[in-house]
PDB file of C-alpha atoms in Angstrom:
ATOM      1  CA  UNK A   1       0.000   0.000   0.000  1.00 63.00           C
ATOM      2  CA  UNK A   2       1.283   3.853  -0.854  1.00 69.00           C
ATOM      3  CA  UNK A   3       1.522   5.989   1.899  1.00 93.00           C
ATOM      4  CA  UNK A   4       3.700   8.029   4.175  1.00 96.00           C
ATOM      5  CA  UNK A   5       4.980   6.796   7.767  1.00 96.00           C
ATOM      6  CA  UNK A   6       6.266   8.958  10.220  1.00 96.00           C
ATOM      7  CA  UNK A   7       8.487   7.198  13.620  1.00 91.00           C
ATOM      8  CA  UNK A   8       8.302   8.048  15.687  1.00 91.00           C
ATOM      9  CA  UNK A   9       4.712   8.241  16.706  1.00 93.00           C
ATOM     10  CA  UNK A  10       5.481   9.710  20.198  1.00 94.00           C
ATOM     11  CA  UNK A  11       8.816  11.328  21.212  1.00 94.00           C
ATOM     12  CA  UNK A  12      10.605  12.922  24.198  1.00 93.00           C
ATOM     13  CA  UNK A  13      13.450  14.808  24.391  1.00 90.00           C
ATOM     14  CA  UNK A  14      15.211  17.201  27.234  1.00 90.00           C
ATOM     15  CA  UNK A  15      15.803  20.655  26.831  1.00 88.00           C
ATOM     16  CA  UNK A  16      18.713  21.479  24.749  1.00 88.00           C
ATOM     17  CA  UNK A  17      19.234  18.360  22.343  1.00 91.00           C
ATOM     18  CA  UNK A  18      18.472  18.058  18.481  1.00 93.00           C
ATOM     19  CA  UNK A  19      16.050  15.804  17.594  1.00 94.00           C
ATOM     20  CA  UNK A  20      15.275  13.967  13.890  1.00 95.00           C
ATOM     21  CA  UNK A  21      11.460  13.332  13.453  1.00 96.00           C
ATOM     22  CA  UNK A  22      11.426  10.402  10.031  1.00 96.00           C
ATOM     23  CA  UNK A  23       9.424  11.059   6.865  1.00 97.00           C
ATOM     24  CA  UNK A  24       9.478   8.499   4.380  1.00 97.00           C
ATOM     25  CA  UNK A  25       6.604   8.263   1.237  1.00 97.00           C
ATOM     26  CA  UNK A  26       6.056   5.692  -1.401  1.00 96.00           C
ATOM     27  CA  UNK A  27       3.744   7.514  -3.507  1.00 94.00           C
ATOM     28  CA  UNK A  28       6.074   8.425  -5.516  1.00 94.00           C
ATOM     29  CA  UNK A  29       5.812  12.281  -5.085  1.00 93.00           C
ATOM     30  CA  UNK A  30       7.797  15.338  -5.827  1.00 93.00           C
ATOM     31  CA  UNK A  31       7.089  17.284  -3.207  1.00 93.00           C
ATOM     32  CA  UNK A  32       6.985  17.166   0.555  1.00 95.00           C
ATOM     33  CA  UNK A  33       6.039  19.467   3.031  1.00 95.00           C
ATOM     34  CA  UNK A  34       6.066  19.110   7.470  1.00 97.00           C
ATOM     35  CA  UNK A  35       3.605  21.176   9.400  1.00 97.00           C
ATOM     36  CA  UNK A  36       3.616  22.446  13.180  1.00 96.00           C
ATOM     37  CA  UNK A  37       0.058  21.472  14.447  1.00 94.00           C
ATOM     38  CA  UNK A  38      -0.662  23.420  17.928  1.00 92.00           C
ATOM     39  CA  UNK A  39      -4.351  23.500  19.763  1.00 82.00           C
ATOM     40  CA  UNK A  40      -6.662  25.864  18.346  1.00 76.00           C
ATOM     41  CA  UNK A  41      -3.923  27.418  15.576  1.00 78.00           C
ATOM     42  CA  UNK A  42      -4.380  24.742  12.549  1.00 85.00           C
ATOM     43  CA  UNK A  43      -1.300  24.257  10.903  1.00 92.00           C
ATOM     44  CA  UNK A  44       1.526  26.007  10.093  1.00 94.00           C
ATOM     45  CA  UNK A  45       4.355  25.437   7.281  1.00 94.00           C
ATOM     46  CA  UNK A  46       7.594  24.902   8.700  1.00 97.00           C
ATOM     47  CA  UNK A  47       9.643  24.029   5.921  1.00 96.00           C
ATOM     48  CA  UNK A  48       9.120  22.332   1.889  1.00 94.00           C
ATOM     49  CA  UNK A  49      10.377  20.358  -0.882  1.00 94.00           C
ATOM     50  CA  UNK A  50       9.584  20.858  -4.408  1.00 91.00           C
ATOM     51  CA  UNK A  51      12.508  18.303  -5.952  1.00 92.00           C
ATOM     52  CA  UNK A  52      15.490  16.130  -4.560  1.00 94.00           C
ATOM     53  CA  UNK A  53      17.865  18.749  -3.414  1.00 94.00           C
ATOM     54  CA  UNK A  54      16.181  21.679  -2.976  1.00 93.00           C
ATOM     55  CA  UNK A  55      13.809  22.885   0.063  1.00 94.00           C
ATOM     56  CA  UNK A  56      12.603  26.473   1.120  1.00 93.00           C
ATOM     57  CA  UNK A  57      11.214  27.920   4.284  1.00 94.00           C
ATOM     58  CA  UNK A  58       8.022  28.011   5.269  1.00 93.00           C
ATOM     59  CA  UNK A  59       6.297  30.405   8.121  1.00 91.00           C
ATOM     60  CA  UNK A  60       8.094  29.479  11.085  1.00 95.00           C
ATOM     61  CA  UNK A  61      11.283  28.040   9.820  1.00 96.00           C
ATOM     62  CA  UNK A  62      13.144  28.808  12.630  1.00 96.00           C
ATOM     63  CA  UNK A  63      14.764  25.963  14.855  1.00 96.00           C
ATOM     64  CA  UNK A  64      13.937  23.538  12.173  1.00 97.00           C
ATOM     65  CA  UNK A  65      16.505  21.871   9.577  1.00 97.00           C
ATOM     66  CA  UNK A  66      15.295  19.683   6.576  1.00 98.00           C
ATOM     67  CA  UNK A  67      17.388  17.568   4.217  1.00 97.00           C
ATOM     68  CA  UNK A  68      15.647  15.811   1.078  1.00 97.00           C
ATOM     69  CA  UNK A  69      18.498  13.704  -0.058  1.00 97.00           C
ATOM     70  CA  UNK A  70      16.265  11.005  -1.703  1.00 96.00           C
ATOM     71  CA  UNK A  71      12.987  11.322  -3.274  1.00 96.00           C
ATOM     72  CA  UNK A  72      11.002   9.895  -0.618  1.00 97.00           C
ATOM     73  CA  UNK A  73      12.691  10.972   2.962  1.00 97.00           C
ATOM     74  CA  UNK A  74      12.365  13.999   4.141  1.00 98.00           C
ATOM     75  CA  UNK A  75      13.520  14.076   7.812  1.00 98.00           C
ATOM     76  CA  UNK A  76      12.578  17.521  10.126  1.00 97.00           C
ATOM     77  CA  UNK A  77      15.323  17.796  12.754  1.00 97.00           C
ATOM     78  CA  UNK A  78      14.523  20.142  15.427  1.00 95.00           C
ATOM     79  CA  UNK A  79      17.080  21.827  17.254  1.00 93.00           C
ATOM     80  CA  UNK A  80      18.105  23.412  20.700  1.00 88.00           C
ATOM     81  CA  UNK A  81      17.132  26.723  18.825  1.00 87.00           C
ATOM     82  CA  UNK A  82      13.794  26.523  18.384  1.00 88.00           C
ATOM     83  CA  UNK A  83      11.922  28.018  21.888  1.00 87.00           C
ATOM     84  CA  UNK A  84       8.916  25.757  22.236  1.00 90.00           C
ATOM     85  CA  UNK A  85       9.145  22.720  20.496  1.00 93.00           C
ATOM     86  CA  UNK A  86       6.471  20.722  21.823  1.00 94.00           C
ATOM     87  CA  UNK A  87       3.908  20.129  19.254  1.00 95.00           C
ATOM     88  CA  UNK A  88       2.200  17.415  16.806  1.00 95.00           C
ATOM     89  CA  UNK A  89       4.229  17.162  13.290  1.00 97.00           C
ATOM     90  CA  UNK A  90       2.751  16.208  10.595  1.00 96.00           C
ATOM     91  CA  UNK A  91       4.779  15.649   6.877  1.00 97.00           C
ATOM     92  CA  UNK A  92       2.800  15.390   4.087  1.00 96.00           C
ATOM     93  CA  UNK A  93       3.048  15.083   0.201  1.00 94.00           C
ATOM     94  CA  UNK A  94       2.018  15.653  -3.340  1.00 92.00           C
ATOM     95  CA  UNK A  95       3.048  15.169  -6.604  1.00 89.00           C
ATOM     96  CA  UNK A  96       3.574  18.771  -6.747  1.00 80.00           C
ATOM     97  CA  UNK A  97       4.193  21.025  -9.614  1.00 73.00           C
ATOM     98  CA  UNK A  98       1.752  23.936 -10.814  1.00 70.00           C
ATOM     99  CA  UNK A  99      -1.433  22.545 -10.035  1.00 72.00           C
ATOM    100  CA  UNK A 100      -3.160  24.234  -7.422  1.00 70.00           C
ATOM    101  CA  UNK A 101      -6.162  21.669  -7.185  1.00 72.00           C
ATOM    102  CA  UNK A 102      -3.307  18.890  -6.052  1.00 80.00           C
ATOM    103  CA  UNK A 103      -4.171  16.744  -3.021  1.00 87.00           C
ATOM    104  CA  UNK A 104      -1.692  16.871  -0.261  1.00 91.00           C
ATOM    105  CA  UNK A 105      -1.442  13.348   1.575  1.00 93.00           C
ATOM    106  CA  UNK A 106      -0.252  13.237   5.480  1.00 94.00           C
ATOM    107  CA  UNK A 107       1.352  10.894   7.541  1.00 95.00           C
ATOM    108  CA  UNK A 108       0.084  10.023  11.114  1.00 94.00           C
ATOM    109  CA  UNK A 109       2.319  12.352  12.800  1.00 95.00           C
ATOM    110  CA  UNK A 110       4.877  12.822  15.874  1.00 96.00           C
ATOM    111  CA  UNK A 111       4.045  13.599  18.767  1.00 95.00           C
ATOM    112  CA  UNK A 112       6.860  15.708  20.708  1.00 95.00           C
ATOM    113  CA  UNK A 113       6.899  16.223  24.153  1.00 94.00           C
ATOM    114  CA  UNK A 114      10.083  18.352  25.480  1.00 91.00           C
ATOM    115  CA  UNK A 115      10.829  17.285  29.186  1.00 86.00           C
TER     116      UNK A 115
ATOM    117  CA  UNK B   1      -1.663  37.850   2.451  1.00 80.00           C
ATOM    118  CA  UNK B   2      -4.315  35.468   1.602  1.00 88.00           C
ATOM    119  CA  UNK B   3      -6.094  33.610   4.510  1.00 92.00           C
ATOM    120  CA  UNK B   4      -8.940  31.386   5.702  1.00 95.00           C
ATOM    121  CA  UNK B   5     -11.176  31.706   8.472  1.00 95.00           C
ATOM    122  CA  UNK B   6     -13.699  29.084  10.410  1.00 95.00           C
ATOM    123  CA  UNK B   7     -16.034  28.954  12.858  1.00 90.00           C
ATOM    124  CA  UNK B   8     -14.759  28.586  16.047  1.00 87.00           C
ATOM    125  CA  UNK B   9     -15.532  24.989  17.658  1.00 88.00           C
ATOM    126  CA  UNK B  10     -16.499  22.760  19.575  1.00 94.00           C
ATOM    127  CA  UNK B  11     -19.757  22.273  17.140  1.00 96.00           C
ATOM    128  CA  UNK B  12     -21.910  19.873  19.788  1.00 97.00           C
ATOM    129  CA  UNK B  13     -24.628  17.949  18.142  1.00 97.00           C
ATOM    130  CA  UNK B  14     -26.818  14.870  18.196  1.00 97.00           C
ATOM    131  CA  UNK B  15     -27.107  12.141  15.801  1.00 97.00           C
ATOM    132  CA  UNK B  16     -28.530  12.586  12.412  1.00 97.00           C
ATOM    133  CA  UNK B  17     -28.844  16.215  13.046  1.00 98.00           C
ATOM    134  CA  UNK B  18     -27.920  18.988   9.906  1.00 98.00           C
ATOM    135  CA  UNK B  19     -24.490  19.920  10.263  1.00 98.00           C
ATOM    136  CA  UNK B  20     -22.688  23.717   8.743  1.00 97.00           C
ATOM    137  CA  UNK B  21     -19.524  24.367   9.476  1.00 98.00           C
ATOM    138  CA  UNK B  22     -18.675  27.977   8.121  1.00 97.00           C
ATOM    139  CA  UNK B  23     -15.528  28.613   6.260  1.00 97.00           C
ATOM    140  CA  UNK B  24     -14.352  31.946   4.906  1.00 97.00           C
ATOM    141  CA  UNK B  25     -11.759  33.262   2.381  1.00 96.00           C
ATOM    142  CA  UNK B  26      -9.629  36.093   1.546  1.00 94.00           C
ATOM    143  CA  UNK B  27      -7.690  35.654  -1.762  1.00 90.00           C
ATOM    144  CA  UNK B  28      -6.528  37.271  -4.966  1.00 84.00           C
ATOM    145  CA  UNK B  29      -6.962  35.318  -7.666  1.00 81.00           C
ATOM    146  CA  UNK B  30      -8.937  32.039  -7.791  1.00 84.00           C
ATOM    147  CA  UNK B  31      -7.504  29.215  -5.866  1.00 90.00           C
ATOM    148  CA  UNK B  32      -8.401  25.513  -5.198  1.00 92.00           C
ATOM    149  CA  UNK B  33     -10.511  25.123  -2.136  1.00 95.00           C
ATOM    150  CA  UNK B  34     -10.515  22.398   0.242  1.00 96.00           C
ATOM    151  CA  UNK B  35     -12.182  20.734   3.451  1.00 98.00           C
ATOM    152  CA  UNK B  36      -9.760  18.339   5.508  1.00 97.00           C
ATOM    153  CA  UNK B  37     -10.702  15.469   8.374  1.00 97.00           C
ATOM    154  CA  UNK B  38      -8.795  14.726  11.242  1.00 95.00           C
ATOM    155  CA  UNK B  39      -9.717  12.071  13.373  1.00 94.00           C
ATOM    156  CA  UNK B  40      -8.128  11.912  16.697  1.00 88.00           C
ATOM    157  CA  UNK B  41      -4.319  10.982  16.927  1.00 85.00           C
ATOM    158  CA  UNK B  42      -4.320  10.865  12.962  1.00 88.00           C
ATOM    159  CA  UNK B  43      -2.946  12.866  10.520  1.00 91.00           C
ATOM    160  CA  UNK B  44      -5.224  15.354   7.729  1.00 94.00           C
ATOM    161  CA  UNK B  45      -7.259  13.142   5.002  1.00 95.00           C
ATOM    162  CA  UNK B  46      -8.751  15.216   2.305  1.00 95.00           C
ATOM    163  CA  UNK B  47     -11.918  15.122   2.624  1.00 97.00           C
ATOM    164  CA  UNK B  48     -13.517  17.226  -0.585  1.00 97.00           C
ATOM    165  CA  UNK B  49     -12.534  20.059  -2.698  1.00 95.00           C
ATOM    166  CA  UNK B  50     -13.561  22.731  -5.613  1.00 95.00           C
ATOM    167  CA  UNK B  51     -11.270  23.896  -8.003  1.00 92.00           C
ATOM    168  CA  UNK B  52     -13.371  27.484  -9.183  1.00 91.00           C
ATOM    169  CA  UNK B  53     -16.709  29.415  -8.977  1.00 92.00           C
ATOM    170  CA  UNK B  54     -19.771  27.263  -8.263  1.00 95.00           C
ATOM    171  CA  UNK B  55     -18.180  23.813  -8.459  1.00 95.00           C
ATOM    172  CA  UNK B  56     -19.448  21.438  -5.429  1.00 97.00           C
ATOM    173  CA  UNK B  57     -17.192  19.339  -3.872  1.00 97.00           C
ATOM    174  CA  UNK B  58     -18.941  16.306  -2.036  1.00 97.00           C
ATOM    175  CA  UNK B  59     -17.943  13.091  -0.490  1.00 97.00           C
ATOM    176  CA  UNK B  60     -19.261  10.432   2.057  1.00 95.00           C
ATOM    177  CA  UNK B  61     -22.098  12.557   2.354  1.00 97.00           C
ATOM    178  CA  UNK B  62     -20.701  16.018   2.853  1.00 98.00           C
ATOM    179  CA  UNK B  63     -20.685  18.891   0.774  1.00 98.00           C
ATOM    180  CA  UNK B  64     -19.337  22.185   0.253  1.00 98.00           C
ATOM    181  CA  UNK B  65     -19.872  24.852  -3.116  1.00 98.00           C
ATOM    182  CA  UNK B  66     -17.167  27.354  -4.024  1.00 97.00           C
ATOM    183  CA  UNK B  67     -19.274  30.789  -3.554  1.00 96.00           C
ATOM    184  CA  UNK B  68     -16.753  33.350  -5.038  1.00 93.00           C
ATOM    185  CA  UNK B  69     -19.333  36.354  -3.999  1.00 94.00           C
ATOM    186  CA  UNK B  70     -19.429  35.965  -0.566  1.00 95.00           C
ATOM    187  CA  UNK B  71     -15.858  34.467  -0.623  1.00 96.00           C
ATOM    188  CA  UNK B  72     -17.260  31.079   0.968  1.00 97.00           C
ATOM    189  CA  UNK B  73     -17.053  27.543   1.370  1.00 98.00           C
ATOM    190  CA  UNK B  74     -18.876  26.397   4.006  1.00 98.00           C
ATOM    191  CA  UNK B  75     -19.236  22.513   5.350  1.00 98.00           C
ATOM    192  CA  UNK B  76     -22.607  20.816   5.207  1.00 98.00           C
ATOM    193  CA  UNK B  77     -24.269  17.525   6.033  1.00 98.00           C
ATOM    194  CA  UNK B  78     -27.684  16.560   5.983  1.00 97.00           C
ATOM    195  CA  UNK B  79     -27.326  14.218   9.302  1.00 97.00           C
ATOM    196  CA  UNK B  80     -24.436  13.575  11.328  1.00 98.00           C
ATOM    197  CA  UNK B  81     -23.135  10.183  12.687  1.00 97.00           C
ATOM    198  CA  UNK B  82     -21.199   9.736  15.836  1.00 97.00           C
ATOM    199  CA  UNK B  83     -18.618   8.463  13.391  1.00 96.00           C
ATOM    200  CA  UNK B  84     -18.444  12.242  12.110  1.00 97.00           C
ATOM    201  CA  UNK B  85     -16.749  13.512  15.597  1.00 97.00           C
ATOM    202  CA  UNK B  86     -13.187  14.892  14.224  1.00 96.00           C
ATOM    203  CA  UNK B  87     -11.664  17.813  13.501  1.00 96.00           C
ATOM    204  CA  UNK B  88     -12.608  20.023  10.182  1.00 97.00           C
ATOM    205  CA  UNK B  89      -9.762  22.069   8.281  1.00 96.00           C
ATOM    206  CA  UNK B  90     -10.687  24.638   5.232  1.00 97.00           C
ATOM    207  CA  UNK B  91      -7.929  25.315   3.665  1.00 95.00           C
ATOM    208  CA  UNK B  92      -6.830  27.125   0.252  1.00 93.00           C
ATOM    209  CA  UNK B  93      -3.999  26.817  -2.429  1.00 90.00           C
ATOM    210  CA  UNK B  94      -1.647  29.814  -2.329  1.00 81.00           C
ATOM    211  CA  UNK B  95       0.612  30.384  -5.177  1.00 79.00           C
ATOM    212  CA  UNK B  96       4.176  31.679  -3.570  1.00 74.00           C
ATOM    213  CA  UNK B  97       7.726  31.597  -4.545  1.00 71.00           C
ATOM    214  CA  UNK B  98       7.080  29.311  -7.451  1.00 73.00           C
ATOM    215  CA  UNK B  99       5.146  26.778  -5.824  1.00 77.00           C
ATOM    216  CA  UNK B 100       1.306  26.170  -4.609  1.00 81.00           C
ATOM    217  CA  UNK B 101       1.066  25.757  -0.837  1.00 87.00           C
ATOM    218  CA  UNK B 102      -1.903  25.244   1.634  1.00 91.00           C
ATOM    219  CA  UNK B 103      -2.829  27.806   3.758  1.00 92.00           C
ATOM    220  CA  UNK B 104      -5.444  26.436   6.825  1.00 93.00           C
ATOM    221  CA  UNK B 105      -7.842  27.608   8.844  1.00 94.00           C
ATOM    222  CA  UNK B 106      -7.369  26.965  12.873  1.00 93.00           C
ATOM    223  CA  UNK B 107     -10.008  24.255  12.805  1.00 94.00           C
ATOM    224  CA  UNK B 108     -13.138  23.323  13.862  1.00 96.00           C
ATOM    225  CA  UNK B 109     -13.978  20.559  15.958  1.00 96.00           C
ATOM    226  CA  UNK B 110     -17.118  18.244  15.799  1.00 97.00           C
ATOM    227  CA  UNK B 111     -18.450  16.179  18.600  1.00 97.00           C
ATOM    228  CA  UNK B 112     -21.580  14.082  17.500  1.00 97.00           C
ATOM    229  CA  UNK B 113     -23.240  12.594  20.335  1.00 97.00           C
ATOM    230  CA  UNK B 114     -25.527   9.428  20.353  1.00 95.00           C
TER     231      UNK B 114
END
């Protein structure tokens, strides 16, 4: 079956480590994006993919580092930088390119808890 | 900037009653419109969507028209299950730097009781 998995589904780290939250799709899609999810604020781009090799920031790109090495991984690492990093993160994809009626599909997301 | 604003939740009702969620947009230009589900501890499934003026986007029994004169694209169903009780996303495609992105609402949460 296609899809997108995210690991892992819960995770806790202390104050002042970097942490690498997985992305991996086999749909077989260009692009790739990972959302911030807090209560009662929707979601908010943190940082996206258009091709292999190339990302941009999104909204709140700060304390967040992406690499998109390979066509379907697209790992989120956050790091001691960002503030308040407890949130649900969700990646998502789509085969991208200049259609604006394109579906984006999501993962099941990561919980992160900072201790 | 172009934006998208809901109805503030929770939206409490009983079985098989009429549901509307409202949804509003501000935009230039005429993007794709969208409603997302999220069930609890899950990620965003697409739910329906409407690519211009009076299209209707419907599926498993909920529906929603593109209404480009009151900027619109509110959330109906005709009667609710308990299975229903998730959270509700509008959402819109912005073109930016080259690329389309989503830009959501905050959400609006459904509880459906028996």
């Amino acid at each position: 079956d296609g899809g997108i998995t995210q690991s892992p589904k819960y995770l806790f780290r202390k104050e002042g480590q970097n942490v690498t939250l997985s992305c991996e799709q086999n749909l077989n899609h260009d692009a790739m994006y990972w959302y911030r999810q807090d209560p009662g604020q929707g979601l908010r781009l943190i940082y996206y993919s258009q091709i292999v090799n190339d990302f941009q920031k999104g909204d709140i790109a700060e304390g967040y580092s992406v690499s998109r090495e390979k066509k379907e991984s697209f790992p989120l690492t956050v790091t001691s930088a960002q503030k308040n990093p407890t949130a649900f993160y969700l990646c998502a994809s789509s085969i991208g390119g200049a259609r604006g009626d394109n579906e984006q599909f999501f993962g099941p997301g990561t919980r992160l808890t900072v201790l | 900037g172009n934006s998208v604003t809901q109805m503030e939740g929770p939206v409490t009702l009983s079985e098989e009653a009429f549901l509307t969620i409202n949804c509003t947009y501000t935009a230039t230009g005429y993007p794709s419109l969208f409603w997302y589900v999220q069930y609890p501890g899950e990620g965003l499934q697409l739910l329906l969507k409407a690519t211009k003026a009076d299209d209707k986007g419907s599926n498993k029994g909920f529906e929603a028209t593109y209404r480009k004169e009151t900027t619109s694209f509110h959330l109906e169903k005709g009667s609710v299950q308990v299975s229903d009780s998730a959270v509700y996303f509008c959402a819109l495609s912005d073109w930016m730097d080259s690329s389309y992105k989503l830009i959501f609402g905050s959400g609006t949460r459904l509880l459906v009781r028996p």
